[in-house]
Short mmCIF file of C-alpha atoms and ligand atoms in Angstrom, two decimals:
data_model
loop_
_atom_site.label_atom_id
_atom_site.label_comp_id
_atom_site.label_asym_id
_atom_site.label_seq_id
_atom_site.Cartn_x
_atom_site.Cartn_y
_atom_site.Cartn_z
CA MET A 22 -8.90 14.90 -0.51
CA GLU A 23 -10.91 17.15 1.33
CA ARG A 24 -10.63 20.95 2.28
CA LEU A 25 -8.86 21.49 5.70
CA GLN A 26 -11.41 23.63 7.15
CA LYS A 27 -14.09 20.75 6.44
CA VAL A 28 -11.83 18.29 7.88
CA ILE A 29 -11.50 20.13 11.01
CA ALA A 30 -14.93 20.87 11.65
CA ASN A 31 -16.06 17.32 10.82
CA SER A 32 -13.71 16.12 13.41
CA GLY A 33 -16.42 17.65 15.71
CA LEU A 34 -13.39 20.26 17.22
CA CYS A 35 -15.50 23.49 16.14
CA SER A 36 -17.54 24.86 13.40
CA ARG A 37 -16.13 25.44 9.65
CA ARG A 38 -16.15 29.20 10.01
CA LYS A 39 -14.05 29.04 13.32
CA ALA A 40 -12.07 26.43 11.55
CA GLU A 41 -11.32 28.88 8.90
CA GLU A 42 -10.46 31.55 11.29
CA LEU A 43 -7.81 29.23 13.02
CA ILE A 44 -5.96 28.42 9.90
CA LEU A 45 -6.01 32.16 8.78
CA ASN A 46 -4.39 32.89 12.10
CA GLY A 47 -1.69 30.51 11.78
CA LYS A 48 -2.97 27.76 14.40
CA VAL A 49 -3.12 24.95 11.89
CA LYS A 50 -0.32 22.58 11.21
CA VAL A 51 -0.25 19.96 8.39
CA ASN A 52 2.53 17.36 8.44
CA GLY A 53 4.46 19.77 10.30
CA LYS A 54 3.82 23.05 8.06
CA ILE A 55 1.70 26.01 9.27
CA ILE A 56 -1.28 26.54 6.71
CA THR A 57 -2.62 30.16 6.43
CA GLU A 58 -4.62 29.44 3.38
CA LEU A 59 -7.72 28.11 2.77
CA GLY A 60 -7.65 26.22 -0.28
CA VAL A 61 -5.48 23.30 0.81
CA LYS A 62 -6.93 20.08 0.57
CA VAL A 63 -5.77 16.99 2.90
CA ASN A 64 -6.42 13.38 3.16
CA ILE A 65 -6.28 10.67 6.13
CA GLN A 66 -2.64 10.08 5.85
CA ASP A 67 -2.06 14.09 6.45
CA GLU A 68 -1.29 14.69 10.23
CA ILE A 69 -3.42 17.74 11.28
CA PHE A 70 -2.40 19.66 14.63
CA VAL A 71 -4.75 22.68 15.59
CA ASN A 72 -3.67 24.87 18.56
CA GLY A 73 -0.69 22.28 18.88
CA LYS A 74 -2.97 19.25 19.54
CA LEU A 75 -3.55 16.37 17.23
CA LEU A 76 -6.88 16.72 15.51
CA PRO A 77 -9.14 14.19 17.02
CA GLN A 78 -10.65 11.80 14.28
CA LYS A 79 -14.61 11.25 14.78
CA GLU A 80 -15.02 8.34 12.44
CA THR A 81 -14.68 4.69 13.37
CA LYS A 82 -11.55 2.79 12.09
CA GLU A 83 -12.10 0.30 9.90
CA TYR A 84 -9.47 -2.31 8.52
CA TYR A 85 -9.52 -4.77 5.75
CA LEU A 86 -7.69 -7.20 4.02
CA LEU A 87 -8.57 -7.82 0.20
CA TYR A 88 -7.65 -10.28 -2.41
CA LYS A 89 -7.01 -8.21 -4.91
CA PRO A 90 -8.09 -9.30 -8.74
CA GLU A 91 -6.29 -8.29 -11.96
CA LYS A 92 -7.98 -5.55 -13.60
CA THR A 93 -8.68 -3.21 -10.75
CA ILE A 94 -6.69 0.08 -9.92
CA SER A 95 -5.33 0.72 -6.36
CA SER A 96 -6.84 4.20 -5.50
CA VAL A 97 -9.79 5.57 -4.33
CA GLN A 98 -11.14 6.63 -7.96
CA ASP A 99 -9.81 6.63 -11.45
CA GLU A 100 -10.05 9.39 -14.13
CA LYS A 101 -10.73 6.43 -16.83
CA LYS A 102 -13.44 5.23 -14.38
CA ARG A 103 -11.82 1.72 -14.15
CA LYS A 104 -12.75 -0.08 -11.33
CA THR A 105 -11.10 0.52 -8.13
CA VAL A 106 -10.22 -1.61 -4.99
CA VAL A 107 -12.28 0.75 -2.94
CA ASP A 108 -15.28 -0.35 -5.12
CA LEU A 109 -14.74 -4.20 -3.62
CA VAL A 110 -14.93 -3.42 -0.46
CA PRO A 111 -18.34 -1.57 0.37
CA SER A 112 -18.13 0.91 3.65
CA LYS A 113 -19.64 3.77 5.35
CA VAL A 114 -16.26 5.34 5.72
CA ARG A 115 -13.82 6.45 3.21
CA LEU A 116 -11.18 3.73 2.74
CA TYR A 117 -7.95 3.92 1.56
CA PRO A 118 -5.45 1.34 0.20
CA VAL A 119 -2.09 0.81 1.99
CA GLY A 120 0.25 1.26 -0.76
CA ARG A 121 -0.69 0.04 -4.40
CA LEU A 122 -0.71 -3.23 -6.36
CA ASP A 123 -0.41 -2.35 -10.11
CA TYR A 124 -3.62 -2.90 -12.23
CA ASP A 125 -2.38 -6.63 -13.20
CA THR A 126 -1.08 -7.58 -10.08
CA THR A 127 -3.41 -9.93 -7.98
CA GLY A 128 -3.08 -10.53 -4.02
CA LEU A 129 -2.91 -8.99 -0.59
CA LEU A 130 -3.99 -5.54 -0.14
CA LEU A 131 -4.89 -3.71 2.93
CA LEU A 132 -7.46 -1.00 3.14
CA THR A 133 -8.41 1.41 5.94
CA ASN A 134 -9.15 4.89 7.12
CA ASP A 135 -6.49 4.86 9.81
CA GLY A 136 -3.86 7.16 8.40
CA GLN A 137 -1.78 6.55 11.29
CA LEU A 138 -1.29 2.82 10.60
CA THR A 139 -1.02 3.41 7.03
CA ASN A 140 1.91 6.02 7.64
CA ILE A 141 3.45 3.46 9.92
CA LEU A 142 3.20 0.54 7.22
CA THR A 143 4.30 2.50 4.26
CA HIS A 144 7.16 4.21 5.96
CA PRO A 145 10.36 2.95 4.47
CA LYS A 146 12.23 3.01 7.88
CA HIS A 147 9.71 0.13 9.40
CA ASN A 148 11.14 -2.59 6.63
CA ILE A 149 7.78 -4.41 6.27
CA GLU A 150 8.22 -7.63 4.27
CA LYS A 151 6.00 -8.25 1.31
CA ILE A 152 6.14 -11.91 -0.43
CA TYR A 153 5.32 -11.72 -4.11
CA LYS A 154 4.95 -14.80 -6.45
CA ALA A 155 5.94 -14.27 -9.92
CA LYS A 156 5.87 -15.84 -13.31
CA VAL A 157 8.68 -14.68 -15.28
CA LYS A 158 9.81 -15.15 -18.94
CA GLY A 159 12.80 -17.39 -19.54
CA ILE A 160 14.73 -19.44 -17.24
CA VAL A 161 15.96 -17.92 -14.02
CA THR A 162 19.81 -18.99 -13.78
CA LYS A 163 22.21 -19.66 -10.86
CA GLU A 164 23.78 -16.08 -11.92
CA ASP A 165 20.41 -14.47 -11.58
CA ILE A 166 19.87 -15.66 -8.29
CA PHE A 167 23.53 -14.63 -7.14
CA LYS A 168 22.67 -10.97 -8.53
CA LEU A 169 19.30 -11.16 -7.03
CA LYS A 170 21.00 -12.03 -3.37
CA LYS A 171 23.98 -9.67 -3.99
CA GLY A 172 21.38 -6.81 -4.58
CA VAL A 173 20.47 -5.27 -7.70
CA ILE A 174 20.33 -1.53 -8.12
CA ILE A 175 17.37 0.12 -9.72
CA GLU A 176 17.14 3.69 -10.11
CA ASN A 177 20.56 4.51 -8.00
CA ARG A 178 19.28 2.45 -5.10
CA LYS A 179 19.97 -0.97 -4.11
CA VAL A 180 16.99 -3.26 -3.98
CA GLU A 181 17.31 -5.81 -0.74
CA ILE A 182 15.81 -9.24 -0.89
CA SER A 183 14.53 -10.73 1.96
CA TYR A 184 13.72 -13.91 0.76
CA LEU A 185 13.93 -15.79 -2.78
CA LYS A 186 12.89 -19.18 -3.76
CA ILE A 187 12.57 -20.80 -7.03
CA LYS A 188 8.94 -22.59 -7.28
CA LYS A 189 8.92 -24.22 -10.66
CA ILE A 190 11.09 -23.92 -13.77
CA ASN A 191 8.93 -24.78 -17.02
CA TYR A 192 11.73 -25.35 -19.47
CA GLU A 193 9.14 -26.54 -22.14
CA ASN A 194 7.31 -23.09 -22.10
CA LYS A 195 10.43 -21.16 -21.08
CA ASN A 196 9.48 -19.53 -17.61
CA THR A 197 10.22 -19.65 -14.07
CA THR A 198 7.83 -19.27 -11.07
CA LEU A 199 9.72 -17.72 -8.04
CA TYR A 200 8.72 -16.23 -4.81
CA VAL A 201 10.55 -12.69 -3.82
CA GLY A 202 10.66 -10.78 -0.39
CA ILE A 203 10.94 -7.21 -0.43
CA VAL A 204 10.87 -5.09 2.31
CA GLU A 205 10.58 -1.50 0.36
CA GLY A 206 7.48 0.02 -1.45
CA ARG A 207 8.89 1.66 -4.38
CA ASN A 208 6.36 1.11 -7.39
CA HIS A 209 6.82 -1.37 -9.78
CA ILE A 210 9.67 -2.80 -7.92
CA VAL A 211 9.41 -6.41 -8.72
CA LYS A 212 8.74 -5.52 -12.17
CA LYS A 213 11.83 -3.58 -12.40
CA LEU A 214 13.97 -5.81 -10.46
CA LEU A 215 13.21 -8.85 -12.82
CA ALA A 216 12.97 -6.87 -15.94
CA SER A 217 17.14 -5.58 -15.23
CA LEU A 218 17.83 -9.45 -15.17
CA ASN A 219 15.93 -9.52 -18.69
CA HIS A 220 12.78 -11.70 -17.27
CA GLU A 221 9.63 -10.02 -18.08
CA VAL A 222 6.96 -10.48 -15.33
CA LEU A 223 4.01 -12.43 -16.77
CA GLU A 224 1.95 -12.78 -13.52
CA LEU A 225 2.51 -11.36 -10.32
CA LYS A 226 0.49 -11.67 -7.05
CA ARG A 227 1.28 -10.68 -3.23
CA GLU A 228 0.95 -13.70 -1.02
CA ARG A 229 1.97 -12.18 2.04
CA TYR A 230 2.33 -8.76 4.06
CA ALA A 231 4.14 -8.72 7.22
CA PHE A 232 2.58 -11.59 8.93
CA LEU A 233 -0.85 -11.43 6.96
CA THR A 234 -1.88 -13.97 4.34
CA LEU A 235 -4.51 -14.65 1.66
CA ASP A 236 -5.76 -17.67 3.45
CA GLY A 237 -9.60 -18.47 3.20
CA LEU A 238 -9.97 -16.01 0.65
CA LYS A 239 -10.63 -16.09 -3.20
CA LYS A 240 -9.90 -13.90 -5.54
CA GLY A 241 -12.10 -10.65 -5.04
CA GLU A 242 -12.92 -11.57 -1.63
CA TYR A 243 -12.19 -9.58 1.58
CA ARG A 244 -12.38 -9.85 5.22
CA PRO A 245 -12.01 -7.31 8.35
CA LEU A 246 -8.56 -7.49 10.24
CA THR A 247 -8.96 -8.70 13.69
CA ILE A 248 -8.21 -6.55 16.68
CA LYS A 249 -5.18 -8.57 17.51
CA GLU A 250 -3.90 -8.00 13.83
CA VAL A 251 -4.18 -4.48 13.97
CA LYS A 252 -2.18 -4.49 17.25
CA LYS A 253 0.05 -6.30 15.80
CA LEU A 254 0.41 -4.45 12.77
CA TYR A 255 1.06 -0.92 14.96
CA SER A 256 3.46 -3.09 16.75
CA LEU A 257 5.71 -3.28 13.69
CA LYS A 258 6.59 0.47 14.19
N1 URA B 101 5.78 -4.56 -7.59
C1 URA B 101 5.39 -4.33 -8.60
O1 URA B 101 6.21 -4.56 -9.95
N2 URA B 101 4.36 -4.34 -9.17
C2 URA B 101 3.49 -4.30 -7.89
O2 URA B 101 2.06 -4.36 -8.08
C3 URA B 101 3.85 -4.79 -6.64
C4 URA B 101 5.04 -4.68 -6.62
#
């Protein structure tokens, strides 16, 4: 988060003093709301309009696909000083994760400084499909599958399943590995969904994000997205 006047000045539009003047005169809108105080902080996901025009962003856009390992936190910094996903992808620009994976969840996570694309990908109306591989306690039964397919209600809202497949049932150790496809982005949603059927998640890995997979990457590794992939992500709007 950075001060609004600093972000405006850094865009190259005007000096910081001029930016402060514009704010005080009601010429600056953040996410549709006119801001007239100087204390407001913003981040890349915020849409800033100055004099009715979208603020140009000076920074070049960067896009990475990370195979997130466990014991990393999906944010820019952590008050407990734990390792963040941003620490794993060195860059001159300030990167942000697109959505989040839990501390103990592994798998595909996108990082970028493109707030517009982040907004597209995280907006619920765009229904981006994410496929998770989950190892859960207990044997997943036919009834469980039926309930999942019908749609389980979590916190007053149905979780729509776009994909479901049992990979392996381990009768000896009493656990099941399955694939679950979800199009929404609520926090801890896969764990909550499976816990509601009395299956605690033991391991969780995101294997697919829209058309992107972890192919060619090992845990902790990352790669830049190709221009073609970025365009394709934009086209999901
Ligand atoms: N659902 C979860 O429960 N955890 C994640 O990390 C991602 C989706």
